[in-house]
Coordinates of C-alpha atoms in Angstrom, one line a residue:
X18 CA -22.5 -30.1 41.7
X19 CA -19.6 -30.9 39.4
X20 CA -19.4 -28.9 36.0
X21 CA -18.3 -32.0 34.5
X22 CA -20.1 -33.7 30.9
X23 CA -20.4 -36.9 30.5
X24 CA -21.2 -38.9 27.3
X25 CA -23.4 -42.2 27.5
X26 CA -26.0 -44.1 25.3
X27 CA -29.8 -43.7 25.3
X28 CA -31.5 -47.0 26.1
X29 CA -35.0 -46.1 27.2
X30 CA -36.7 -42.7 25.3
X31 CA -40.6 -44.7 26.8
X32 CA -41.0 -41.5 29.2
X33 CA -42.2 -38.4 28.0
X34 CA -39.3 -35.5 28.4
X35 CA -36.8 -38.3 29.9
X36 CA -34.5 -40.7 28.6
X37 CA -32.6 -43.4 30.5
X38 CA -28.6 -43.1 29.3
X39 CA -26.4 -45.4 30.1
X40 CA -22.7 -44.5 30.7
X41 CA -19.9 -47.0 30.3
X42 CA -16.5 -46.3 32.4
X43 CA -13.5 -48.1 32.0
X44 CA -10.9 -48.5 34.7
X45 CA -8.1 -50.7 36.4
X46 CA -8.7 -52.5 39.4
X47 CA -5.9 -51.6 42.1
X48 CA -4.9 -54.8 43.5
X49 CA -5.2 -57.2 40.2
X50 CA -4.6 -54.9 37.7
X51 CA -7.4 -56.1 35.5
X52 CA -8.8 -53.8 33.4
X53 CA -12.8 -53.4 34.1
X54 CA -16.0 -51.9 32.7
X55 CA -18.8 -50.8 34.7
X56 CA -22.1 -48.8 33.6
X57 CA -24.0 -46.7 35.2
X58 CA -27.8 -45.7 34.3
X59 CA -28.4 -41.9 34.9
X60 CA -31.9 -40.3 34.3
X61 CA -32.1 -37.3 31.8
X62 CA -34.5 -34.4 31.1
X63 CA -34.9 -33.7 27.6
X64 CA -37.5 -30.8 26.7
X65 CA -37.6 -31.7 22.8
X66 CA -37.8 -35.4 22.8
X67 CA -34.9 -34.9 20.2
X68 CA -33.3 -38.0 21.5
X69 CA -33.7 -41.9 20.8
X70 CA -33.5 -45.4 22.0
X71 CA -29.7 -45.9 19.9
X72 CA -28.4 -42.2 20.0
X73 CA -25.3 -41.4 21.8
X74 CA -25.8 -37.9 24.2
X75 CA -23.7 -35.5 26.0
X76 CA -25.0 -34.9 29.4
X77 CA -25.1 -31.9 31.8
X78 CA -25.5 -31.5 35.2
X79 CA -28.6 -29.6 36.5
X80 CA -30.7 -28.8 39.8
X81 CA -32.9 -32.2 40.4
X82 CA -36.3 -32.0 38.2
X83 CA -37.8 -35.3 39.8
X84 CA -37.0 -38.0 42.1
X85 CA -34.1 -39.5 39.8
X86 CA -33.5 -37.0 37.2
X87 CA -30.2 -35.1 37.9
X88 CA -29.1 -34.7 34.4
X89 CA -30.1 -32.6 31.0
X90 CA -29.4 -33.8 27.6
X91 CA -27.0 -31.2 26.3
X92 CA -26.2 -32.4 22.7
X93 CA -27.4 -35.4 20.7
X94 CA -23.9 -36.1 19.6
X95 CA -24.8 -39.8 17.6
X96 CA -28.4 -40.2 15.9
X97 CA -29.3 -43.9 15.0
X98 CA -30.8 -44.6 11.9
X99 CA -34.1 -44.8 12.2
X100 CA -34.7 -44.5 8.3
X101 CA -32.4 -47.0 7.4
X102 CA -34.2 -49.5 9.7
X103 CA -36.9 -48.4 7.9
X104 CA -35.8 -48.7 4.3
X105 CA -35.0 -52.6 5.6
X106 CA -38.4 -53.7 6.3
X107 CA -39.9 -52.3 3.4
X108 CA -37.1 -53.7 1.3
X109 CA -37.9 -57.4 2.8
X110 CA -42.1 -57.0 3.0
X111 CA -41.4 -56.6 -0.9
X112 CA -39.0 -59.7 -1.6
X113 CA -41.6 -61.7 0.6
X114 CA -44.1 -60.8 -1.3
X115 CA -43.0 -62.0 -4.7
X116 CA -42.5 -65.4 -3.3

């Protein structure tokens, strides 16, 4: 098991304790040269539920928990703002109203 952190974006927090993180790598294809982006969706235990669908996270590798999960959320590094989305939809229930 590598000691190795990776850094990725949550895009599932519907499981209790787990969050679905996806991590984008970028890299040059040998023969053509183009440059290339590919994601990969790892699995990730995190005790607190302190993370969110939005929130960038710093990974660490651990024993496997489950059938999938390999990974621990080490750091929420990013938090999305989940008052400000909020603060919108109050902000246009009230101009809607005065219509």
């Amino acid at each position: 098991m590598s000691k190795t952190l990776i850094y990725g974006k949550v895009i599932s927090d519907k499981m209790d304790k787990t969050r679905v993180v996806e991590v984008e790598r970028v890299y040059q294809h040998p023969r053509y040269k183009k440059v290339m982006r590919r994601t990969t969706r790892y699995y990730a235990h995190d005790e607190k539920n302190s993370s969110h669908t939005g929130d960038y996270v710093t990974l660490r590798p651990s024993r496997p928990l489950s059938a999938l999960k390999r990974w621990v959320v080490a750091e929420v590094r990013k938090s999305s703002s989940s008052s400000a989305k909020n603060d919108g939809g109050v902000a246009s229930a009230a101009d809607n109203s005065g219509n």
